[in-house]
Amino acid sequence: MSDITTIENEALAAVAAAADLEALDAVRVAELGKKGRVSGLMGSLGKMSPEERKENGPKLNALKNRVNDAITARKTELEAEALEKQLASEKLDLTLPPSPGPKAGALHPVMQVFEEVAAIFGDMGFTVAEGPDVEDDWHNFTALNFPEGHPARETHDTFFMKAQEGDTPKVLRTHTSPVQIRTMMDQKPPIRILVPGRVYRNDWDATHTPMFHQVEGLVIEKGTHMGHLKGCLIDFVKAFFEVDTVEARFRPHFFPFTEPSAEMDVKYTRKGETIEIGAGDSWMEILGSGMVHPNVLRNCGIDPNEYQGFAFGMGIDRLAMLKYGMPDLRPYFEADPQWTRHYGFAPWSTPSVSGGLS
Protein backbone atom coordinates (compact mmCIF):
# COMPACT_ATOMS: atom_id res chain seq x y z
CA MET A 1 0.00 0.00 0.00
CA SER A 2 2.15 2.80 -1.37
CA ASP A 3 -0.32 5.56 -0.35
CA ILE A 4 0.20 5.01 3.43
CA THR A 5 3.18 7.34 3.49
CA THR A 6 1.33 9.99 1.49
CA ILE A 7 -1.74 9.87 3.73
CA GLU A 8 0.44 10.06 6.84
CA ASN A 9 2.37 13.10 5.60
CA GLU A 10 -0.84 14.91 4.60
CA ALA A 11 -2.59 14.05 7.86
CA LEU A 12 0.32 15.15 10.05
CA ALA A 13 0.64 18.38 8.05
CA ALA A 14 -3.10 19.08 8.50
CA VAL A 15 -2.81 18.43 12.24
CA ALA A 16 0.12 20.82 12.57
CA ALA A 17 -1.71 23.48 10.53
CA ALA A 18 -4.90 23.35 12.67
CA ALA A 19 -5.24 26.84 14.17
CA ASP A 20 -7.86 26.02 16.81
CA LEU A 21 -9.69 23.15 18.41
CA GLU A 22 -12.54 23.29 15.91
CA ALA A 23 -10.16 22.95 12.95
CA LEU A 24 -8.31 20.14 14.72
CA ASP A 25 -11.54 18.22 15.25
CA ALA A 26 -12.31 18.57 11.54
CA VAL A 27 -8.94 16.92 10.77
CA ARG A 28 -9.71 14.11 13.21
CA VAL A 29 -13.06 13.41 11.54
CA ALA A 30 -11.49 13.53 8.06
CA GLU A 31 -8.76 11.04 8.96
CA LEU A 32 -10.07 8.87 11.81
CA GLY A 33 -13.82 9.27 11.54
CA LYS A 34 -16.12 6.57 10.22
CA LYS A 35 -15.63 7.81 6.66
CA GLY A 36 -12.08 9.05 7.21
CA ARG A 37 -9.16 8.11 5.01
CA VAL A 38 -7.30 6.08 7.64
CA SER A 39 -10.52 4.36 8.67
CA GLY A 40 -11.15 3.51 5.03
CA LEU A 41 -7.75 1.84 4.74
CA MET A 42 -8.40 -0.10 7.93
CA GLY A 43 -11.68 -1.30 6.46
CA SER A 44 -9.96 -2.61 3.35
CA LEU A 45 -8.03 -5.18 5.39
CA GLY A 46 -11.03 -7.53 5.22
CA LYS A 47 -10.73 -7.76 1.47
CA MET A 48 -7.04 -8.69 1.52
CA SER A 49 -5.52 -12.17 1.44
CA PRO A 50 -3.98 -13.48 4.68
CA GLU A 51 -0.49 -12.67 3.43
CA GLU A 52 -1.47 -9.08 2.55
CA ARG A 53 -3.20 -8.56 5.91
CA LYS A 54 -0.12 -9.84 7.70
CA GLU A 55 2.02 -7.34 5.83
CA ASN A 56 -0.25 -4.26 5.80
CA GLY A 57 -2.08 -4.66 9.13
CA PRO A 58 0.84 -3.52 11.34
CA LYS A 59 1.53 -0.61 8.95
CA LEU A 60 -2.05 0.64 9.11
CA ASN A 61 -2.24 0.31 12.91
CA ALA A 62 1.00 2.25 13.19
CA LEU A 63 -0.41 4.93 10.87
CA LYS A 64 -3.60 5.21 12.91
CA ASN A 65 -1.62 5.48 16.18
CA ARG A 66 0.77 8.14 14.81
CA VAL A 67 -2.08 10.30 13.51
CA ASN A 68 -4.03 9.89 16.74
CA ASP A 69 -0.95 10.78 18.86
CA ALA A 70 -0.33 13.85 16.71
CA ILE A 71 -3.94 14.99 17.16
CA THR A 72 -3.73 14.49 20.97
CA ALA A 73 -0.47 16.44 21.20
CA ARG A 74 -1.81 19.27 19.05
CA LYS A 75 -4.97 19.42 21.15
CA THR A 76 -2.91 19.88 24.31
CA GLU A 77 -0.97 22.70 22.64
CA LEU A 78 -4.12 24.47 21.45
CA GLU A 79 -5.80 24.19 24.87
CA ALA A 80 -2.71 25.70 26.51
CA GLU A 81 -2.70 28.55 23.99
CA ALA A 82 -6.42 29.22 24.59
CA LEU A 83 -5.84 29.35 28.33
CA GLU A 84 -2.98 31.79 27.90
CA LYS A 85 -5.16 34.06 25.77
CA GLN A 86 -7.98 33.89 28.33
CA LEU A 87 -5.67 34.74 31.22
CA ALA A 88 -4.21 37.64 29.25
CA SER A 89 -7.64 39.07 28.46
CA GLU A 90 -9.22 38.60 31.90
CA LYS A 91 -7.85 40.73 34.70
CA LEU A 92 -8.85 40.28 38.35
CA ASP A 93 -9.40 43.46 40.36
CA LEU A 94 -8.16 42.55 43.84
CA THR A 95 -9.68 45.76 45.28
CA LEU A 96 -13.26 44.59 44.60
CA PRO A 97 -15.25 43.16 47.55
CA PRO A 98 -15.81 39.40 47.52
CA SER A 99 -19.00 38.00 46.07
CA PRO A 100 -21.64 37.34 48.72
CA GLY A 101 -21.93 33.71 49.71
CA PRO A 102 -25.19 31.78 49.84
CA LYS A 103 -27.87 33.46 51.96
CA ALA A 104 -27.62 31.83 55.37
CA GLY A 105 -30.84 33.29 56.73
CA ALA A 106 -33.62 35.79 56.13
CA LEU A 107 -35.63 38.29 58.14
CA HIS A 108 -39.13 36.97 58.85
CA PRO A 109 -41.87 38.97 57.06
CA VAL A 110 -43.45 39.85 60.42
CA MET A 111 -40.22 41.46 61.62
CA GLN A 112 -39.84 43.23 58.25
CA VAL A 113 -43.33 44.73 58.61
CA PHE A 114 -42.58 45.70 62.22
CA GLU A 115 -39.58 47.64 60.92
CA GLU A 116 -41.57 49.24 58.11
CA VAL A 117 -44.38 50.38 60.43
CA ALA A 118 -41.89 51.71 62.98
CA ALA A 119 -40.06 53.64 60.24
CA ILE A 120 -43.29 55.30 59.05
CA PHE A 121 -44.57 56.33 62.47
CA GLY A 122 -41.07 57.22 63.63
CA ASP A 123 -41.06 59.77 60.83
CA MET A 124 -44.26 61.20 62.39
CA GLY A 125 -42.61 61.60 65.79
CA PHE A 126 -43.73 58.37 67.48
CA THR A 127 -41.42 56.44 69.81
CA VAL A 128 -41.60 52.68 70.42
CA ALA A 129 -42.86 51.46 73.82
CA GLU A 130 -42.95 47.87 75.11
CA GLY A 131 -44.42 45.97 78.02
CA PRO A 132 -44.84 42.46 79.53
CA ASP A 133 -46.69 39.63 77.78
CA VAL A 134 -48.25 38.44 81.07
CA GLU A 135 -50.60 41.10 82.40
CA ASP A 136 -52.93 41.65 85.35
CA ASP A 137 -56.65 42.28 85.10
CA TRP A 138 -56.29 46.00 85.78
CA HIS A 139 -53.96 46.82 82.89
CA ASN A 140 -55.52 44.40 80.39
CA PHE A 141 -59.23 45.00 81.11
CA THR A 142 -60.36 47.34 83.89
CA ALA A 143 -58.23 50.39 83.08
CA LEU A 144 -59.29 50.04 79.44
CA ASN A 145 -62.98 50.37 80.34
CA PHE A 146 -63.89 46.70 79.77
CA PRO A 147 -67.10 46.08 81.71
CA GLU A 148 -67.70 42.99 83.81
CA GLY A 149 -69.11 40.20 81.66
CA HIS A 150 -67.39 41.38 78.48
CA PRO A 151 -66.62 38.36 76.19
CA ALA A 152 -62.90 39.19 76.28
CA ARG A 153 -62.92 38.30 79.98
CA GLU A 154 -64.09 34.75 79.23
CA THR A 155 -61.87 31.67 78.80
CA HIS A 156 -63.11 31.02 75.25
CA ASP A 157 -61.36 34.21 74.13
CA THR A 158 -58.52 34.74 76.63
CA PHE A 159 -55.72 32.60 78.09
CA PHE A 160 -55.85 32.86 81.90
CA MET A 161 -52.91 31.88 84.08
CA LYS A 162 -53.45 29.61 87.07
CA ALA A 163 -53.84 31.75 90.20
CA GLN A 164 -53.55 31.03 93.88
CA GLU A 165 -56.81 30.80 95.80
CA GLY A 166 -58.33 34.22 96.33
CA ASP A 167 -56.13 35.97 93.75
CA THR A 168 -57.29 37.33 90.41
CA PRO A 169 -55.65 35.26 87.67
CA LYS A 170 -53.20 36.97 85.37
CA VAL A 171 -53.67 36.71 81.59
CA LEU A 172 -51.62 36.49 78.45
CA ARG A 173 -52.33 39.95 77.11
CA THR A 174 -55.06 40.03 74.49
CA HIS A 175 -53.76 43.27 72.95
CA THR A 176 -50.81 45.64 73.41
CA SER A 177 -53.13 48.29 74.92
CA PRO A 178 -51.84 47.62 78.48
CA VAL A 179 -48.61 49.30 77.38
CA GLN A 180 -50.64 52.41 76.62
CA ILE A 181 -52.01 52.33 80.19
CA ARG A 182 -48.54 51.89 81.69
CA THR A 183 -47.18 54.76 79.58
CA MET A 184 -50.02 57.14 80.50
CA MET A 185 -49.57 56.31 84.20
CA ASP A 186 -45.78 56.80 84.06
CA GLN A 187 -45.49 59.80 81.74
CA LYS A 188 -47.11 63.18 81.51
CA PRO A 189 -48.61 64.35 78.20
CA PRO A 190 -47.84 65.05 75.43
CA ILE A 191 -47.50 61.35 74.54
CA ARG A 192 -46.95 59.86 71.10
CA ILE A 193 -46.06 56.13 71.20
CA LEU A 194 -46.10 53.08 68.95
CA VAL A 195 -46.59 49.73 70.72
CA PRO A 196 -45.62 46.57 68.81
CA GLY A 197 -45.62 43.08 70.30
CA ARG A 198 -47.07 39.59 70.62
CA VAL A 199 -50.65 39.11 71.79
CA TYR A 200 -52.64 35.98 72.60
CA ARG A 201 -56.22 34.88 71.94
CA ASN A 202 -57.88 31.48 71.96
CA ASP A 203 -58.33 31.08 68.20
CA TRP A 204 -56.84 28.99 65.36
CA ASP A 205 -57.64 28.89 61.62
CA ALA A 206 -56.21 30.15 58.30
CA THR A 207 -56.51 33.81 59.35
CA HIS A 208 -56.28 33.51 63.17
CA THR A 209 -53.61 32.04 65.44
CA PRO A 210 -53.40 31.72 69.24
CA MET A 211 -50.35 33.99 69.24
CA PHE A 212 -50.07 36.81 66.74
CA HIS A 213 -48.48 40.21 66.38
CA GLN A 214 -50.11 43.58 66.84
CA VAL A 215 -49.07 47.19 66.75
CA GLU A 216 -50.98 50.02 68.40
CA GLY A 217 -50.50 53.75 68.46
CA LEU A 218 -51.43 56.36 71.04
CA VAL A 219 -51.40 60.15 70.89
CA ILE A 220 -52.33 62.26 73.94
CA GLU A 221 -52.11 66.03 73.46
CA LYS A 222 -54.14 69.16 73.96
CA GLY A 223 -56.55 69.87 71.12
CA THR A 224 -56.22 66.47 69.42
CA HIS A 225 -59.31 65.57 67.38
CA MET A 226 -60.69 63.01 64.94
CA GLY A 227 -59.27 64.86 61.95
CA HIS A 228 -55.74 64.29 63.26
CA LEU A 229 -56.51 60.57 63.61
CA LYS A 230 -57.82 60.28 60.05
CA GLY A 231 -54.93 62.20 58.52
CA CYS A 232 -52.35 60.16 60.45
CA LEU A 233 -53.81 56.82 59.39
CA ILE A 234 -54.37 57.76 55.74
CA ASP A 235 -50.75 58.92 55.52
CA PHE A 236 -49.66 55.64 57.09
CA VAL A 237 -51.60 53.45 54.65
CA LYS A 238 -50.21 55.35 51.65
CA ALA A 239 -46.66 55.03 52.94
CA PHE A 240 -46.93 51.38 53.97
CA PHE A 241 -48.50 50.10 50.74
CA GLU A 242 -46.32 52.50 48.74
CA VAL A 243 -49.15 54.07 46.75
CA ASP A 244 -49.80 57.70 45.89
CA THR A 245 -53.51 57.78 46.72
CA VAL A 246 -55.83 55.88 49.03
CA GLU A 247 -59.60 56.14 49.24
CA ALA A 248 -60.61 55.46 52.83
CA ARG A 249 -63.72 55.52 54.96
CA PHE A 250 -64.16 55.38 58.72
CA ARG A 251 -67.18 53.31 59.78
CA PRO A 252 -68.66 53.82 63.26
CA HIS A 253 -67.79 50.89 65.52
CA PHE A 254 -67.61 50.04 69.22
CA PHE A 255 -64.48 49.58 71.31
CA PRO A 256 -64.67 49.89 75.11
CA PHE A 257 -61.56 52.08 75.28
CA THR A 258 -62.41 54.67 72.59
CA GLU A 259 -65.37 56.98 71.97
CA PRO A 260 -66.16 57.68 69.20
CA SER A 261 -64.72 54.54 67.62
CA ALA A 262 -64.25 53.65 63.96
CA GLU A 263 -62.93 50.91 61.74
CA MET A 264 -60.89 52.13 58.79
CA ASP A 265 -61.69 50.64 55.38
CA VAL A 266 -59.69 51.18 52.20
CA LYS A 267 -60.57 50.48 48.59
CA TYR A 268 -58.76 47.64 46.86
CA THR A 269 -58.82 45.41 43.81
CA ARG A 270 -57.79 41.79 43.41
CA LYS A 271 -55.64 40.66 40.48
CA GLY A 272 -55.23 36.90 40.56
CA GLU A 273 -53.95 36.08 44.03
CA THR A 274 -52.56 39.57 44.68
CA ILE A 275 -54.34 42.52 46.27
CA GLU A 276 -53.71 46.12 45.22
CA ILE A 277 -54.55 48.76 47.81
CA GLY A 278 -55.66 52.16 46.54
CA ALA A 279 -57.55 50.97 43.46
CA GLY A 280 -60.77 49.16 42.67
CA ASP A 281 -64.32 49.31 43.97
CA SER A 282 -64.24 46.88 46.93
CA TRP A 283 -63.76 47.89 50.55
CA MET A 284 -61.49 46.15 53.06
CA GLU A 285 -61.24 46.74 56.80
CA ILE A 286 -57.64 47.48 57.69
CA LEU A 287 -57.56 48.59 61.34
CA GLY A 288 -59.52 49.84 64.35
CA SER A 289 -59.27 53.32 65.83
CA GLY A 290 -60.98 56.03 67.86
CA MET A 291 -60.65 58.87 70.35
CA VAL A 292 -59.42 57.69 73.76
CA HIS A 293 -62.40 57.22 76.11
CA PRO A 294 -62.54 59.78 78.96
CA ASN A 295 -62.80 56.91 81.48
CA VAL A 296 -59.45 55.52 80.26
CA LEU A 297 -57.83 58.93 80.67
CA ARG A 298 -59.23 59.27 84.20
CA ASN A 299 -58.04 55.77 85.13
CA CYS A 300 -54.53 56.88 84.21
CA GLY A 301 -54.68 60.17 86.11
CA ILE A 302 -55.14 62.40 83.03
CA ASP A 303 -57.81 65.11 83.00
CA PRO A 304 -60.05 64.50 79.92
CA ASN A 305 -61.17 68.13 80.07
CA GLU A 306 -57.59 69.24 79.40
CA TYR A 307 -56.21 66.47 77.20
CA GLN A 308 -57.62 64.40 74.38
CA GLY A 309 -56.07 61.65 72.35
CA PHE A 310 -56.56 59.03 69.72
CA ALA A 311 -55.53 55.39 69.50
CA PHE A 312 -55.40 52.77 66.77
CA GLY A 313 -54.46 49.13 66.42
CA MET A 314 -53.76 46.67 63.62
CA GLY A 315 -52.51 43.13 63.11
CA ILE A 316 -48.96 42.97 61.81
CA ASP A 317 -49.44 39.44 60.46
CA ARG A 318 -52.44 40.52 58.40
CA LEU A 319 -50.60 43.58 57.06
CA ALA A 320 -47.81 41.27 55.90
CA MET A 321 -50.34 38.98 54.20
CA LEU A 322 -51.94 41.90 52.35
CA LYS A 323 -48.71 43.53 51.23
CA TYR A 324 -46.63 40.48 50.35
CA GLY A 325 -49.29 38.03 49.14
CA MET A 326 -49.19 35.31 51.79
CA PRO A 327 -52.53 33.45 51.85
CA ASP A 328 -52.28 31.66 55.23
CA LEU A 329 -51.14 32.77 58.68
CA ARG A 330 -50.19 29.32 59.97
CA PRO A 331 -46.90 28.93 58.03
CA TYR A 332 -45.66 32.04 59.90
CA PHE A 333 -45.09 29.80 62.92
CA GLU A 334 -43.99 26.52 61.31
CA ALA A 335 -40.26 27.38 61.10
CA ASP A 336 -40.05 26.13 57.50
CA PRO A 337 -36.68 27.28 56.04
CA GLN A 338 -37.99 27.04 52.47
CA TRP A 339 -40.96 29.31 53.31
CA THR A 340 -38.67 31.78 55.07
CA ARG A 341 -36.24 31.87 52.14
CA HIS A 342 -39.16 32.54 49.77
CA TYR A 343 -40.87 35.28 51.77
CA GLY A 344 -37.95 36.50 53.90
CA PHE A 345 -35.94 39.71 53.59
CA ALA A 346 -32.27 40.61 53.73
CA PRO A 347 -31.55 41.28 57.43
CA TRP A 348 -29.19 44.18 56.71
CA SER A 349 -31.74 46.10 54.59
CA THR A 350 -33.23 48.60 57.05
CA PRO A 351 -36.53 50.16 55.89
CA SER A 352 -36.83 53.94 55.83
CA VAL A 353 -39.42 56.39 54.52
CA SER A 354 -36.88 58.29 52.44
CA GLY A 355 -34.82 55.32 51.25
CA GLY A 356 -37.68 52.92 50.63
CA LEU A 357 -39.54 50.41 52.78
CA SER A 358 -39.57 47.11 50.87
Coordinates of C-alpha atoms in Angstrom, one line a residue:
M1 CA 0.0 0.0 0.0
S2 CA 2.1 2.8 -1.4
D3 CA -0.3 5.6 -0.3
I4 CA 0.2 5.0 3.4
T5 CA 3.2 7.3 3.5
T6 CA 1.3 10.0 1.5
I7 CA -1.7 9.9 3.7
E8 CA 0.4 10.1 6.8
N9 CA 2.4 13.1 5.6
E10 CA -0.8 14.9 4.6
A11 CA -2.6 14.1 7.9
L12 CA 0.3 15.2 10.1
A13 CA 0.6 18.4 8.0
A14 CA -3.1 19.1 8.5
V15 CA -2.8 18.4 12.2
A16 CA 0.1 20.8 12.6
A17 CA -1.7 23.5 10.5
A18 CA -4.9 23.4 12.7
A19 CA -5.2 26.8 14.2
D20 CA -7.9 26.0 16.8
L21 CA -9.7 23.1 18.4
E22 CA -12.5 23.3 15.9
A23 CA -10.2 22.9 12.9
L24 CA -8.3 20.1 14.7
D25 CA -11.5 18.2 15.3
A26 CA -12.3 18.6 11.5
V27 CA -8.9 16.9 10.8
R28 CA -9.7 14.1 13.2
V29 CA -13.1 13.4 11.5
A30 CA -11.5 13.5 8.1
E31 CA -8.8 11.0 9.0
L32 CA -10.1 8.9 11.8
G33 CA -13.8 9.3 11.5
K34 CA -16.1 6.6 10.2
K35 CA -15.6 7.8 6.7
G36 CA -12.1 9.1 7.2
R37 CA -9.2 8.1 5.0
V38 CA -7.3 6.1 7.6
S39 CA -10.5 4.4 8.7
G40 CA -11.1 3.5 5.0
L41 CA -7.8 1.8 4.7
M42 CA -8.4 -0.1 7.9
G43 CA -11.7 -1.3 6.5
S44 CA -10.0 -2.6 3.3
L45 CA -8.0 -5.2 5.4
G46 CA -11.0 -7.5 5.2
K47 CA -10.7 -7.8 1.5
M48 CA -7.0 -8.7 1.5
S49 CA -5.5 -12.2 1.4
P50 CA -4.0 -13.5 4.7
E51 CA -0.5 -12.7 3.4
E52 CA -1.5 -9.1 2.6
R53 CA -3.2 -8.6 5.9
K54 CA -0.1 -9.8 7.7
E55 CA 2.0 -7.3 5.8
N56 CA -0.2 -4.3 5.8
G57 CA -2.1 -4.7 9.1
P58 CA 0.8 -3.5 11.3
K59 CA 1.5 -0.6 9.0
L60 CA -2.1 0.6 9.1
N61 CA -2.2 0.3 12.9
A62 CA 1.0 2.2 13.2
L63 CA -0.4 4.9 10.9
K64 CA -3.6 5.2 12.9
N65 CA -1.6 5.5 16.2
R66 CA 0.8 8.1 14.8
V67 CA -2.1 10.3 13.5
N68 CA -4.0 9.9 16.7
D69 CA -1.0 10.8 18.9
A70 CA -0.3 13.8 16.7
I71 CA -3.9 15.0 17.2
T72 CA -3.7 14.5 21.0
A73 CA -0.5 16.4 21.2
R74 CA -1.8 19.3 19.1
K75 CA -5.0 19.4 21.1
T76 CA -2.9 19.9 24.3
E77 CA -1.0 22.7 22.6
L78 CA -4.1 24.5 21.5
E79 CA -5.8 24.2 24.9
A80 CA -2.7 25.7 26.5
E81 CA -2.7 28.5 24.0
A82 CA -6.4 29.2 24.6
L83 CA -5.8 29.3 28.3
E84 CA -3.0 31.8 27.9
K85 CA -5.2 34.1 25.8
Q86 CA -8.0 33.9 28.3
L87 CA -5.7 34.7 31.2
A88 CA -4.2 37.6 29.3
S89 CA -7.6 39.1 28.5
E90 CA -9.2 38.6 31.9
K91 CA -7.8 40.7 34.7
L92 CA -8.8 40.3 38.3
D93 CA -9.4 43.5 40.4
L94 CA -8.2 42.6 43.8
T95 CA -9.7 45.8 45.3
L96 CA -13.3 44.6 44.6
P97 CA -15.2 43.2 47.6
P98 CA -15.8 39.4 47.5
S99 CA -19.0 38.0 46.1
P100 CA -21.6 37.3 48.7
G101 CA -21.9 33.7 49.7
P102 CA -25.2 31.8 49.8
K103 CA -27.9 33.5 52.0
A104 CA -27.6 31.8 55.4
G105 CA -30.8 33.3 56.7
A106 CA -33.6 35.8 56.1
L107 CA -35.6 38.3 58.1
H108 CA -39.1 37.0 58.8
P109 CA -41.9 39.0 57.1
V110 CA -43.4 39.9 60.4
M111 CA -40.2 41.5 61.6
Q112 CA -39.8 43.2 58.3
V113 CA -43.3 44.7 58.6
F114 CA -42.6 45.7 62.2
E115 CA -39.6 47.6 60.9
E116 CA -41.6 49.2 58.1
V117 CA -44.4 50.4 60.4
A118 CA -41.9 51.7 63.0
A119 CA -40.1 53.6 60.2
I120 CA -43.3 55.3 59.0
F121 CA -44.6 56.3 62.5
G122 CA -41.1 57.2 63.6
D123 CA -41.1 59.8 60.8
M124 CA -44.3 61.2 62.4
G125 CA -42.6 61.6 65.8
F126 CA -43.7 58.4 67.5
T127 CA -41.4 56.4 69.8
V128 CA -41.6 52.7 70.4
A129 CA -42.9 51.5 73.8
E130 CA -43.0 47.9 75.1
G131 CA -44.4 46.0 78.0
P132 CA -44.8 42.5 79.5
D133 CA -46.7 39.6 77.8
V134 CA -48.2 38.4 81.1
E135 CA -50.6 41.1 82.4
D136 CA -52.9 41.6 85.4
D137 CA -56.7 42.3 85.1
W138 CA -56.3 46.0 85.8
H139 CA -54.0 46.8 82.9
N140 CA -55.5 44.4 80.4
F141 CA -59.2 45.0 81.1
T142 CA -60.4 47.3 83.9
A143 CA -58.2 50.4 83.1
L144 CA -59.3 50.0 79.4
N145 CA -63.0 50.4 80.3
F146 CA -63.9 46.7 79.8
P147 CA -67.1 46.1 81.7
E148 CA -67.7 43.0 83.8
G149 CA -69.1 40.2 81.7
H150 CA -67.4 41.4 78.5
P151 CA -66.6 38.4 76.2
A152 CA -62.9 39.2 76.3
R153 CA -62.9 38.3 80.0
E154 CA -64.1 34.7 79.2
T155 CA -61.9 31.7 78.8
H156 CA -63.1 31.0 75.3
D157 CA -61.4 34.2 74.1
T158 CA -58.5 34.7 76.6
F159 CA -55.7 32.6 78.1
F160 CA -55.9 32.9 81.9
M161 CA -52.9 31.9 84.1
K162 CA -53.4 29.6 87.1
A163 CA -53.8 31.8 90.2
Q164 CA -53.6 31.0 93.9
E165 CA -56.8 30.8 95.8
G166 CA -58.3 34.2 96.3
D167 CA -56.1 36.0 93.7
T168 CA -57.3 37.3 90.4
P169 CA -55.7 35.3 87.7
K170 CA -53.2 37.0 85.4
V171 CA -53.7 36.7 81.6
L172 CA -51.6 36.5 78.5
R173 CA -52.3 40.0 77.1
T174 CA -55.1 40.0 74.5
H175 CA -53.8 43.3 72.9
T176 CA -50.8 45.6 73.4
S177 CA -53.1 48.3 74.9
P178 CA -51.8 47.6 78.5
V179 CA -48.6 49.3 77.4
Q180 CA -50.6 52.4 76.6
I181 CA -52.0 52.3 80.2
R182 CA -48.5 51.9 81.7
T183 CA -47.2 54.8 79.6
M184 CA -50.0 57.1 80.5
M185 CA -49.6 56.3 84.2
D186 CA -45.8 56.8 84.1
Q187 CA -45.5 59.8 81.7
K188 CA -47.1 63.2 81.5
P189 CA -48.6 64.3 78.2
P190 CA -47.8 65.0 75.4
I191 CA -47.5 61.3 74.5
R192 CA -47.0 59.9 71.1
I193 CA -46.1 56.1 71.2
L194 CA -46.1 53.1 69.0
V195 CA -46.6 49.7 70.7
P196 CA -45.6 46.6 68.8
G197 CA -45.6 43.1 70.3
R198 CA -47.1 39.6 70.6
V199 CA -50.6 39.1 71.8
Y200 CA -52.6 36.0 72.6
R201 CA -56.2 34.9 71.9
N202 CA -57.9 31.5 72.0
D203 CA -58.3 31.1 68.2
W204 CA -56.8 29.0 65.4
D205 CA -57.6 28.9 61.6
A206 CA -56.2 30.2 58.3
T207 CA -56.5 33.8 59.4
H208 CA -56.3 33.5 63.2
T209 CA -53.6 32.0 65.4
P210 CA -53.4 31.7 69.2
M211 CA -50.4 34.0 69.2
F212 CA -50.1 36.8 66.7
H213 CA -48.5 40.2 66.4
Q214 CA -50.1 43.6 66.8
V215 CA -49.1 47.2 66.8
E216 CA -51.0 50.0 68.4
G217 CA -50.5 53.7 68.5
L218 CA -51.4 56.4 71.0
V219 CA -51.4 60.2 70.9
I220 CA -52.3 62.3 73.9
E221 CA -52.1 66.0 73.5
K222 CA -54.1 69.2 74.0
G223 CA -56.5 69.9 71.1
T224 CA -56.2 66.5 69.4
H225 CA -59.3 65.6 67.4
M226 CA -60.7 63.0 64.9
G227 CA -59.3 64.9 61.9
H228 CA -55.7 64.3 63.3
L229 CA -56.5 60.6 63.6
K230 CA -57.8 60.3 60.0
G231 CA -54.9 62.2 58.5
C232 CA -52.4 60.2 60.4
L233 CA -53.8 56.8 59.4
I234 CA -54.4 57.8 55.7
D235 CA -50.7 58.9 55.5
F236 CA -49.7 55.6 57.1
V237 CA -51.6 53.5 54.6
K238 CA -50.2 55.3 51.6
A239 CA -46.7 55.0 52.9
F240 CA -46.9 51.4 54.0
F241 CA -48.5 50.1 50.7
E242 CA -46.3 52.5 48.7
V243 CA -49.1 54.1 46.7
D244 CA -49.8 57.7 45.9
T245 CA -53.5 57.8 46.7
V246 CA -55.8 55.9 49.0
E247 CA -59.6 56.1 49.2
A248 CA -60.6 55.5 52.8
R249 CA -63.7 55.5 55.0
F250 CA -64.2 55.4 58.7
R251 CA -67.2 53.3 59.8
P252 CA -68.7 53.8 63.3
H253 CA -67.8 50.9 65.5
F254 CA -67.6 50.0 69.2
F255 CA -64.5 49.6 71.3
P256 CA -64.7 49.9 75.1
F257 CA -61.6 52.1 75.3
T258 CA -62.4 54.7 72.6
E259 CA -65.4 57.0 72.0
P260 CA -66.2 57.7 69.2
S261 CA -64.7 54.5 67.6
A262 CA -64.3 53.6 64.0
E263 CA -62.9 50.9 61.7
M264 CA -60.9 52.1 58.8
D265 CA -61.7 50.6 55.4
V266 CA -59.7 51.2 52.2
K267 CA -60.6 50.5 48.6
Y268 CA -58.8 47.6 46.9
T269 CA -58.8 45.4 43.8
R270 CA -57.8 41.8 43.4
K271 CA -55.6 40.7 40.5
G272 CA -55.2 36.9 40.6
E273 CA -54.0 36.1 44.0
T274 CA -52.6 39.6 44.7
I275 CA -54.3 42.5 46.3
E276 CA -53.7 46.1 45.2
I277 CA -54.5 48.8 47.8
G278 CA -55.7 52.2 46.5
A279 CA -57.5 51.0 43.5
G280 CA -60.8 49.2 42.7
D281 CA -64.3 49.3 44.0
S282 CA -64.2 46.9 46.9
W283 CA -63.8 47.9 50.6
M284 CA -61.5 46.1 53.1
E285 CA -61.2 46.7 56.8
I286 CA -57.6 47.5 57.7
L287 CA -57.6 48.6 61.3
G288 CA -59.5 49.8 64.3
S289 CA -59.3 53.3 65.8
G290 CA -61.0 56.0 67.9
M291 CA -60.6 58.9 70.4
V292 CA -59.4 57.7 73.8
H293 CA -62.4 57.2 76.1
P294 CA -62.5 59.8 79.0
N295 CA -62.8 56.9 81.5
V296 CA -59.5 55.5 80.3
L297 CA -57.8 58.9 80.7
R298 CA -59.2 59.3 84.2
N299 CA -58.0 55.8 85.1
C300 CA -54.5 56.9 84.2
G301 CA -54.7 60.2 86.1
I302 CA -55.1 62.4 83.0
D303 CA -57.8 65.1 83.0
P304 CA -60.0 64.5 79.9
N305 CA -61.2 68.1 80.1
E306 CA -57.6 69.2 79.4
Y307 CA -56.2 66.5 77.2
Q308 CA -57.6 64.4 74.4
G309 CA -56.1 61.6 72.4
F310 CA -56.6 59.0 69.7
A311 CA -55.5 55.4 69.5
F312 CA -55.4 52.8 66.8
G313 CA -54.5 49.1 66.4
M314 CA -53.8 46.7 63.6
G315 CA -52.5 43.1 63.1
I316 CA -49.0 43.0 61.8
D317 CA -49.4 39.4 60.5
R318 CA -52.4 40.5 58.4
L319 CA -50.6 43.6 57.1
A320 CA -47.8 41.3 55.9
M321 CA -50.3 39.0 54.2
L322 CA -51.9 41.9 52.4
K323 CA -48.7 43.5 51.2
Y324 CA -46.6 40.5 50.3
G325 CA -49.3 38.0 49.1
M326 CA -49.2 35.3 51.8
P327 CA -52.5 33.5 51.9
D328 CA -52.3 31.7 55.2
L329 CA -51.1 32.8 58.7
R330 CA -50.2 29.3 60.0
P331 CA -46.9 28.9 58.0
Y332 CA -45.7 32.0 59.9
F333 CA -45.1 29.8 62.9
E334 CA -44.0 26.5 61.3
A335 CA -40.3 27.4 61.1
D336 CA -40.1 26.1 57.5
P337 CA -36.7 27.3 56.0
Q338 CA -38.0 27.0 52.5
W339 CA -41.0 29.3 53.3
T340 CA -38.7 31.8 55.1
R341 CA -36.2 31.9 52.1
H342 CA -39.2 32.5 49.8
Y343 CA -40.9 35.3 51.8
G344 CA -38.0 36.5 53.9
F345 CA -35.9 39.7 53.6
A346 CA -32.3 40.6 53.7
P347 CA -31.5 41.3 57.4
W348 CA -29.2 44.2 56.7
S349 CA -31.7 46.1 54.6
T350 CA -33.2 48.6 57.1
P351 CA -36.5 50.2 55.9
S352 CA -36.8 53.9 55.8
V353 CA -39.4 56.4 54.5
S354 CA -36.9 58.3 52.4
G355 CA -34.8 55.3 51.3
G356 CA -37.7 52.9 50.6
L357 CA -39.5 50.4 52.8
S358 CA -39.6 47.1 50.9

